């Protein structure tokens, strides 16, 4: 039932309707995504961002419903804050990140009167203004003709409206709709493609849901194409993206999209913004109060992640390789790219490995100790790869069932998926080294599977607690040497244990040793092992990588 004020229930209804609208619009919005990277995922990113907001709101309502002896509803402040937090931690892509900041800006105003059960038209006007300003401030180099322009126009129109929340929401929607239609005249790439901004179109759908919540009316059709190519779709349907309101990528733009959540203070984030701005483009940093969502396009994915490590604690790191330059617009020109033929998606245990895999062309999902990715996250990564065929590398025996479930999800969407049962990141490296997208899919999968299977894997880690192992009882703090997943020895010195593990692995032969050092591994370990191989194993090569905070002190691969 429509209402003229905004309370916790209205926030819940609004987000639910927005999610439904974006679900209907997703493919349409994806199809018109042309700037700054024509990667065809704006609609999907917006949907996932709002889906996370909805999940957070539902969790707050569920908590109040079981809060005996006083069950009830959350306050407006609690619902608004949950919406903002959920969108922040679930934000995807340029436009999703900006929409998360728009919701955060609104929540800051709506939650300001924490004792109020609902808000009136005046506070909604202020909330829309704060939202537009906060989003613009989050973007390193704002560009007009993007979702930022649409948000500002919505706030301007709302500022001139009088009356209750329904009238303010209607004015904001109409202002956004007019601004959306004007985006092709503000940004050349949109005009050439004959479309409006995708992120802006998504925002219009979100505002239409707000109008429906507060008035019961469903706004009419919205144009998603310009000029002679003009077509019309119903409001919940999609539109096109200028990428997020950031600068347009020039010829041969950055190769990777890097996104992560970051726990850090304000000063550290200010320094991070300067560093990332120098590394790439499309920089958007949203959030506050110690938790941030960082989005940037760069060539050096490892450097972008390392900058986050220096600033604080990055996690939920996602690195997407854009491909051989076909997703970037050239001097503002270009249409949405076709799906690439094949992609590799890999789960990796550390930031350093994420950068290494990304540079080799893989889309990565970071898995920290105790934080394994869910099947939905793996499925979303396969969709982000934007390929007709996907090779999935779980790199962990515990993730095989999760990866299989994710593969089934995307197969149902028409994507061909083959999961190679890699049990360690070093097996994944071996598989990726022989990957050849030009080969037939089955031949490529067989070759990669063979390379992974021919790679023995070892690990050196520190025991967290007393436990029974294949090598006897270990105590907390003991150094464990594992070979092919089983504890082979227990010791007290990292270098000694690592040397013994390597010797046992090379006893069966080998041509290449891969060492992946964790942040907490002693620097001398790699040097000691390299010298050991040179002196004792002729014709065996050694390569060393930095894995970052990967859990294990050392990963060892022998091919």
mmCIF file of N, CA and C in Angstrom, residues 172-264:
data_model
loop_
_atom_site.group_PDB
_atom_site.id
_atom_site.type_symbol
_atom_site.label_atom_id
_atom_site.label_comp_id
_atom_site.label_asym_id
_atom_site.label_seq_id
_atom_site.Cartn_x
_atom_site.Cartn_y
_atom_site.Cartn_z
ATOM 1 N N UNK A 172 12.015 13.955 -8.355
ATOM 2 C CA UNK A 172 13.364 13.420 -8.552
ATOM 3 C C UNK A 172 13.402 12.477 -9.751
ATOM 4 N N UNK A 173 12.406 11.625 -9.852
ATOM 5 C CA UNK A 173 12.336 10.690 -10.972
ATOM 6 C C UNK A 173 12.245 11.430 -12.302
ATOM 7 N N UNK A 174 11.361 12.429 -12.375
ATOM 8 C CA UNK A 174 11.197 13.172 -13.626
ATOM 9 C C UNK A 174 12.487 13.914 -13.986
ATOM 10 N N UNK A 175 13.148 14.488 -12.984
ATOM 11 C CA UNK A 175 14.414 15.167 -13.255
ATOM 12 C C UNK A 175 15.464 14.198 -13.763
ATOM 13 N N UNK A 176 15.521 13.020 -13.178
ATOM 14 C CA UNK A 176 16.482 12.012 -13.607
ATOM 15 C C UNK A 176 16.178 11.525 -15.014
ATOM 16 N N UNK A 177 14.899 11.344 -15.306
ATOM 17 C CA UNK A 177 14.503 10.853 -16.631
ATOM 18 C C UNK A 177 14.904 11.837 -17.728
ATOM 19 N N UNK A 178 14.688 13.125 -17.473
ATOM 20 C CA UNK A 178 15.067 14.148 -18.450
ATOM 21 C C UNK A 178 16.586 14.186 -18.606
ATOM 22 N N UNK A 179 17.286 14.113 -17.493
ATOM 23 C CA UNK A 179 18.748 14.139 -17.543
ATOM 24 C C UNK A 179 19.300 12.932 -18.285
ATOM 25 N N UNK A 180 18.668 11.779 -18.091
ATOM 26 C CA UNK A 180 19.103 10.567 -18.782
ATOM 27 C C UNK A 180 18.995 10.741 -20.292
ATOM 28 N N UNK A 181 17.881 11.297 -20.746
ATOM 29 C CA UNK A 181 17.688 11.504 -22.182
ATOM 30 C C UNK A 181 18.727 12.451 -22.757
ATOM 31 N N UNK A 182 19.290 13.329 -21.903
ATOM 32 C CA UNK A 182 20.273 14.306 -22.371
ATOM 33 C C UNK A 182 21.692 13.769 -22.381
ATOM 34 N N UNK A 183 21.929 12.588 -21.800
ATOM 35 C CA UNK A 183 23.314 12.097 -21.688
ATOM 36 C C UNK A 183 24.020 11.909 -23.026
ATOM 37 N N UNK A 184 23.346 11.477 -24.104
ATOM 38 C CA UNK A 184 24.075 11.342 -25.366
ATOM 39 C C UNK A 184 24.649 12.668 -25.868
ATOM 40 N N UNK A 185 23.996 13.772 -25.547
ATOM 41 C CA UNK A 185 24.508 15.074 -25.956
ATOM 42 C C UNK A 185 25.658 15.561 -25.096
ATOM 43 N N UNK A 186 25.890 14.893 -23.954
ATOM 44 C CA UNK A 186 26.980 15.292 -23.065
ATOM 45 C C UNK A 186 28.234 14.458 -23.249
ATOM 46 N N UNK A 187 28.079 13.267 -23.797
ATOM 47 C CA UNK A 187 29.212 12.358 -23.919
ATOM 48 C C UNK A 187 29.207 11.756 -25.324
ATOM 49 N N UNK A 188 30.291 12.020 -26.064
ATOM 50 C CA UNK A 188 30.334 11.644 -27.476
ATOM 51 C C UNK A 188 30.165 10.147 -27.709
ATOM 52 N N UNK A 189 30.738 9.323 -26.830
ATOM 53 C CA UNK A 189 30.651 7.887 -27.033
ATOM 54 C C UNK A 189 29.204 7.416 -27.000
ATOM 55 N N UNK A 190 28.379 8.048 -26.183
ATOM 56 C CA UNK A 190 26.965 7.677 -26.121
ATOM 57 C C UNK A 190 26.243 8.097 -27.389
ATOM 58 N N UNK A 191 26.561 9.280 -27.863
ATOM 59 C CA UNK A 191 25.908 9.780 -29.074
ATOM 60 C C UNK A 191 26.251 8.902 -30.270
ATOM 61 N N UNK A 192 27.533 8.493 -30.374
ATOM 62 C CA UNK A 192 27.943 7.650 -31.493
ATOM 63 C C UNK A 192 27.280 6.281 -31.436
ATOM 64 N N UNK A 193 27.128 5.768 -30.228
ATOM 65 C CA UNK A 193 26.508 4.450 -30.077
ATOM 66 C C UNK A 193 24.991 4.522 -30.161
ATOM 67 N N UNK A 194 24.440 5.723 -30.039
ATOM 68 C CA UNK A 194 22.994 5.885 -30.120
ATOM 69 C C UNK A 194 22.253 5.407 -28.899
ATOM 70 N N UNK A 195 22.886 5.570 -27.719
ATOM 71 C CA UNK A 195 22.272 5.085 -26.486
ATOM 72 C C UNK A 195 22.432 6.122 -25.386
ATOM 73 N N UNK A 196 21.709 5.905 -24.293
ATOM 74 C CA UNK A 196 21.859 6.743 -23.110
ATOM 75 C C UNK A 196 22.797 6.042 -22.132
ATOM 76 N N UNK A 197 23.106 6.707 -21.033
ATOM 77 C CA UNK A 197 24.033 6.132 -20.064
ATOM 78 C C UNK A 197 23.409 4.970 -19.312
ATOM 79 N N UNK A 198 24.127 3.863 -19.246
ATOM 80 C CA UNK A 198 23.573 2.657 -18.613
ATOM 81 C C UNK A 198 23.435 2.807 -17.105
ATOM 82 N N UNK A 199 24.463 3.346 -16.464
ATOM 83 C CA UNK A 199 24.371 3.545 -15.018
ATOM 84 C C UNK A 199 23.249 4.496 -14.664
ATOM 85 N N UNK A 200 23.111 5.555 -15.473
ATOM 86 C CA UNK A 200 22.014 6.495 -15.260
ATOM 87 C C UNK A 200 20.667 5.843 -15.451
ATOM 88 N N UNK A 201 20.572 4.957 -16.426
ATOM 89 C CA UNK A 201 19.314 4.256 -16.661
ATOM 90 C C UNK A 201 18.957 3.370 -15.467
ATOM 91 N N UNK A 202 19.975 2.741 -14.906
ATOM 92 C CA UNK A 202 19.735 1.938 -13.716
ATOM 93 C C UNK A 202 19.236 2.783 -12.562
ATOM 94 N N UNK A 203 19.804 3.977 -12.405
ATOM 95 C CA UNK A 203 19.363 4.866 -11.332
ATOM 96 C C UNK A 203 17.918 5.312 -11.552
ATOM 97 N N UNK A 204 17.537 5.566 -12.804
ATOM 98 C CA UNK A 204 16.147 5.927 -13.092
ATOM 99 C C UNK A 204 15.215 4.800 -12.663
ATOM 100 N N UNK A 205 15.620 3.549 -12.886
ATOM 101 C CA UNK A 205 14.798 2.414 -12.455
ATOM 102 C C UNK A 205 14.666 2.383 -10.934
ATOM 103 N N UNK A 206 15.745 2.694 -10.239
ATOM 104 C CA UNK A 206 15.718 2.714 -8.772
ATOM 105 C C UNK A 206 14.787 3.813 -8.271
ATOM 106 N N UNK A 207 14.840 4.984 -8.899
ATOM 107 C CA UNK A 207 13.967 6.089 -8.501
ATOM 108 C C UNK A 207 12.507 5.802 -8.853
ATOM 109 N N UNK A 208 12.298 5.101 -9.972
ATOM 110 C CA UNK A 208 10.929 4.709 -10.324
ATOM 111 C C UNK A 208 10.351 3.794 -9.246
ATOM 112 N N UNK A 209 11.180 2.934 -8.695
ATOM 113 C CA UNK A 209 10.739 2.057 -7.610
ATOM 114 C C UNK A 209 10.385 2.862 -6.369
ATOM 115 N N UNK A 210 11.117 3.949 -6.123
ATOM 116 C CA UNK A 210 10.802 4.815 -4.985
ATOM 117 C C UNK A 210 9.449 5.490 -5.188
ATOM 118 N N UNK A 211 9.181 5.934 -6.406
ATOM 119 C CA UNK A 211 7.883 6.540 -6.716
ATOM 120 C C UNK A 211 6.762 5.524 -6.493
ATOM 121 N N UNK A 212 6.963 4.302 -6.977
ATOM 122 C CA UNK A 212 5.936 3.273 -6.809
ATOM 123 C C UNK A 212 5.695 2.975 -5.330
ATOM 124 N N UNK A 213 6.763 2.966 -4.544
ATOM 125 C CA UNK A 213 6.634 2.701 -3.110
ATOM 126 C C UNK A 213 5.788 3.756 -2.417
ATOM 127 N N UNK A 214 6.038 5.022 -2.776
ATOM 128 C CA UNK A 214 5.419 6.132 -2.051
ATOM 129 C C UNK A 214 4.086 6.599 -2.622
ATOM 130 N N UNK A 215 3.800 6.224 -3.876
ATOM 131 C CA UNK A 215 2.551 6.693 -4.496
ATOM 132 C C UNK A 215 1.674 5.557 -5.027
ATOM 133 N N UNK A 216 2.257 4.390 -5.221
ATOM 134 C CA UNK A 216 1.514 3.293 -5.826
ATOM 135 C C UNK A 216 1.468 3.373 -7.326
ATOM 136 N N UNK A 217 2.053 4.418 -7.899
ATOM 137 C CA UNK A 217 2.059 4.604 -9.350
ATOM 138 C C UNK A 217 3.330 4.012 -9.952
ATOM 139 N N UNK A 218 3.203 3.408 -11.128
ATOM 140 C CA UNK A 218 4.357 2.897 -11.857
ATOM 141 C C UNK A 218 4.645 3.869 -12.990
ATOM 142 N N UNK A 219 5.778 4.599 -12.928
ATOM 143 C CA UNK A 219 6.094 5.566 -13.985
ATOM 144 C C UNK A 219 6.141 4.907 -15.353
ATOM 145 N N UNK A 220 5.974 5.709 -16.392
ATOM 146 C CA UNK A 220 5.877 5.194 -17.756
ATOM 147 C C UNK A 220 7.191 4.788 -18.358
ATOM 148 N N UNK A 221 7.178 4.642 -19.685
ATOM 149 C CA UNK A 221 8.329 4.146 -20.423
ATOM 150 C C UNK A 221 9.472 5.153 -20.434
ATOM 151 N N UNK A 222 10.687 4.627 -20.593
ATOM 152 C CA UNK A 222 11.894 5.454 -20.655
ATOM 153 C C UNK A 222 12.689 5.067 -21.886
ATOM 154 N N UNK A 223 13.151 6.051 -22.651
ATOM 155 C CA UNK A 223 13.936 5.767 -23.847
ATOM 156 C C UNK A 223 15.341 5.343 -23.459
ATOM 157 N N UNK A 224 15.830 4.287 -24.127
ATOM 158 C CA UNK A 224 17.203 3.847 -23.873
ATOM 159 C C UNK A 224 18.091 4.031 -25.087
ATOM 160 N N UNK A 225 17.528 4.512 -26.191
ATOM 161 C CA UNK A 225 18.322 4.770 -27.379
ATOM 162 C C UNK A 225 18.070 6.191 -27.830
ATOM 163 N N UNK A 226 18.970 6.691 -28.657
ATOM 164 C CA UNK A 226 18.882 8.088 -29.076
ATOM 165 C C UNK A 226 18.727 8.182 -30.582
ATOM 166 N N UNK A 227 18.213 9.311 -31.039
ATOM 167 C CA UNK A 227 18.147 9.603 -32.460
ATOM 168 C C UNK A 227 17.293 8.615 -33.219
ATOM 169 N N UNK A 228 17.785 8.201 -34.414
ATOM 170 C CA UNK A 228 17.027 7.322 -35.283
ATOM 171 C C UNK A 228 16.862 5.926 -34.696
ATOM 172 N N UNK A 229 17.711 5.604 -33.704
ATOM 173 C CA UNK A 229 17.647 4.276 -33.129
ATOM 174 C C UNK A 229 16.761 4.254 -31.895
ATOM 175 N N UNK A 230 15.926 5.245 -31.747
ATOM 176 C CA UNK A 230 15.101 5.389 -30.544
ATOM 177 C C UNK A 230 14.150 4.214 -30.337
ATOM 178 N N UNK A 231 14.205 3.623 -29.170
ATOM 179 C CA UNK A 231 13.238 2.596 -28.767
ATOM 180 C C UNK A 231 12.770 2.922 -27.366
ATOM 181 N N UNK A 232 11.702 2.277 -26.943
ATOM 182 C CA UNK A 232 11.192 2.553 -25.608
ATOM 183 C C UNK A 232 10.944 1.242 -24.884
ATOM 184 N N UNK A 233 11.220 1.267 -23.589
ATOM 185 C CA UNK A 233 10.934 0.106 -22.757
ATOM 186 C C UNK A 233 10.282 0.577 -21.485
ATOM 187 N N UNK A 234 9.653 -0.351 -20.794
ATOM 188 C CA UNK A 234 8.999 0.001 -19.535
ATOM 189 C C UNK A 234 10.058 0.374 -18.489
ATOM 190 N N UNK A 235 9.692 1.211 -17.549
ATOM 191 C CA UNK A 235 10.629 1.729 -16.562
ATOM 192 C C UNK A 235 11.540 0.701 -15.928
ATOM 193 N N UNK A 236 11.061 -0.454 -15.477
ATOM 194 C CA UNK A 236 11.955 -1.392 -14.822
ATOM 195 C C UNK A 236 13.020 -1.947 -15.754
ATOM 196 N N UNK A 237 12.906 -1.684 -17.063
ATOM 197 C CA UNK A 237 13.873 -2.245 -17.982
ATOM 198 C C UNK A 237 15.144 -1.415 -17.997
ATOM 199 N N UNK A 238 16.100 -1.889 -18.801
ATOM 200 C CA UNK A 238 17.449 -1.374 -18.670
ATOM 201 C C UNK A 238 17.800 -0.212 -19.536
ATOM 202 N N UNK A 239 19.060 0.214 -19.352
ATOM 203 C CA UNK A 239 19.607 1.321 -20.081
ATOM 204 C C UNK A 239 21.090 1.127 -20.242
ATOM 205 N N UNK A 240 21.814 2.187 -20.489
ATOM 206 C CA UNK A 240 23.207 2.029 -20.771
ATOM 207 C C UNK A 240 24.138 2.800 -19.858
ATOM 208 N N UNK A 241 25.392 2.366 -19.807
ATOM 209 C CA UNK A 241 26.314 2.906 -18.816
ATOM 210 C C UNK A 241 27.466 3.653 -19.415
ATOM 211 N N UNK A 242 27.797 4.785 -18.844
ATOM 212 C CA UNK A 242 29.014 5.479 -19.189
ATOM 213 C C UNK A 242 30.115 4.978 -18.318
ATOM 214 N N UNK A 243 29.915 3.985 -17.623
ATOM 215 C CA UNK A 243 30.920 3.295 -16.874
ATOM 216 C C UNK A 243 30.939 3.625 -15.436
ATOM 217 N N UNK A 244 30.514 4.755 -14.991
ATOM 218 C CA UNK A 244 30.451 5.091 -13.584
ATOM 219 C C UNK A 244 30.678 6.537 -13.379
ATOM 220 N N UNK A 245 30.807 7.276 -14.432
ATOM 221 C CA UNK A 245 31.039 8.683 -14.265
ATOM 222 C C UNK A 245 32.486 8.998 -14.157
ATOM 223 N N UNK A 246 33.364 8.108 -14.540
ATOM 224 C CA UNK A 246 34.784 8.388 -14.482
ATOM 225 C C UNK A 246 35.301 8.648 -15.870
ATOM 226 N N UNK A 247 36.585 8.978 -15.944
ATOM 227 C CA UNK A 247 37.176 9.358 -17.214
ATOM 228 C C UNK A 247 37.123 8.232 -18.215
ATOM 229 N N UNK A 248 37.096 8.595 -19.475
ATOM 230 C CA UNK A 248 37.043 7.595 -20.537
ATOM 231 C C UNK A 248 38.415 7.003 -20.755
ATOM 232 N N UNK A 249 38.481 5.700 -20.913
ATOM 233 C CA UNK A 249 39.747 5.060 -21.200
ATOM 234 C C UNK A 249 40.198 5.409 -22.596
ATOM 235 N N UNK A 250 41.442 5.732 -22.743
ATOM 236 C CA UNK A 250 41.984 6.056 -24.043
ATOM 237 C C UNK A 250 42.304 4.799 -24.815
ATOM 238 N N UNK A 251 43.008 4.966 -25.969
ATOM 239 C CA UNK A 251 43.354 3.812 -26.772
ATOM 240 C C UNK A 251 44.143 2.809 -25.944
ATOM 241 N N UNK A 252 43.760 1.529 -26.057
ATOM 242 C CA UNK A 252 44.454 0.502 -25.307
ATOM 243 C C UNK A 252 44.405 0.761 -23.822
ATOM 244 N N UNK A 253 43.228 0.978 -23.273
ATOM 245 C CA UNK A 253 43.079 1.324 -21.860
ATOM 246 C C UNK A 253 43.581 0.236 -20.937
ATOM 247 N N UNK A 254 43.518 0.472 -19.624
ATOM 248 C CA UNK A 254 44.011 -0.484 -18.644
ATOM 249 C C UNK A 254 43.454 -1.885 -18.853
ATOM 250 N N UNK A 255 44.265 -2.881 -18.501
ATOM 251 C CA UNK A 255 43.922 -4.270 -18.793
ATOM 252 C C UNK A 255 43.071 -4.934 -17.724
ATOM 253 N N UNK A 256 43.046 -4.351 -16.496
ATOM 254 C CA UNK A 256 42.370 -5.037 -15.396
ATOM 255 C C UNK A 256 41.423 -4.114 -14.637
ATOM 256 N N UNK A 257 40.341 -4.706 -14.153
ATOM 257 C CA UNK A 257 39.484 -4.053 -13.170
ATOM 258 C C UNK A 257 39.798 -4.686 -11.816
ATOM 259 N N UNK A 258 40.104 -3.843 -10.827
ATOM 260 C CA UNK A 258 40.425 -4.320 -9.487
ATOM 261 C C UNK A 258 39.402 -3.739 -8.510
ATOM 262 N N UNK A 259 38.790 -4.597 -7.719
ATOM 263 C CA UNK A 259 37.811 -4.168 -6.725
ATOM 264 C C UNK A 259 38.115 -4.883 -5.417
ATOM 265 N N UNK A 260 38.086 -4.158 -4.311
ATOM 266 C CA UNK A 260 38.205 -4.820 -3.017
ATOM 267 C C UNK A 260 37.582 -3.970 -1.926
ATOM 268 N N UNK A 261 37.174 -4.663 -0.852
ATOM 269 C CA UNK A 261 36.783 -3.977 0.364
ATOM 270 C C UNK A 261 38.050 -3.686 1.153
ATOM 271 N N UNK A 262 38.042 -2.586 1.888
ATOM 272 C CA UNK A 262 39.250 -2.171 2.598
ATOM 273 C C UNK A 262 38.892 -1.639 3.976
ATOM 274 N N UNK A 263 39.555 -2.179 4.979
ATOM 275 C CA UNK A 263 39.458 -1.637 6.330
ATOM 276 C C UNK A 263 40.650 -0.711 6.536
ATOM 277 N N UNK A 264 40.384 0.580 6.663
ATOM 278 C CA UNK A 264 41.471 1.556 6.772
ATOM 279 C C UNK A 264 40.921 2.879 7.288
#
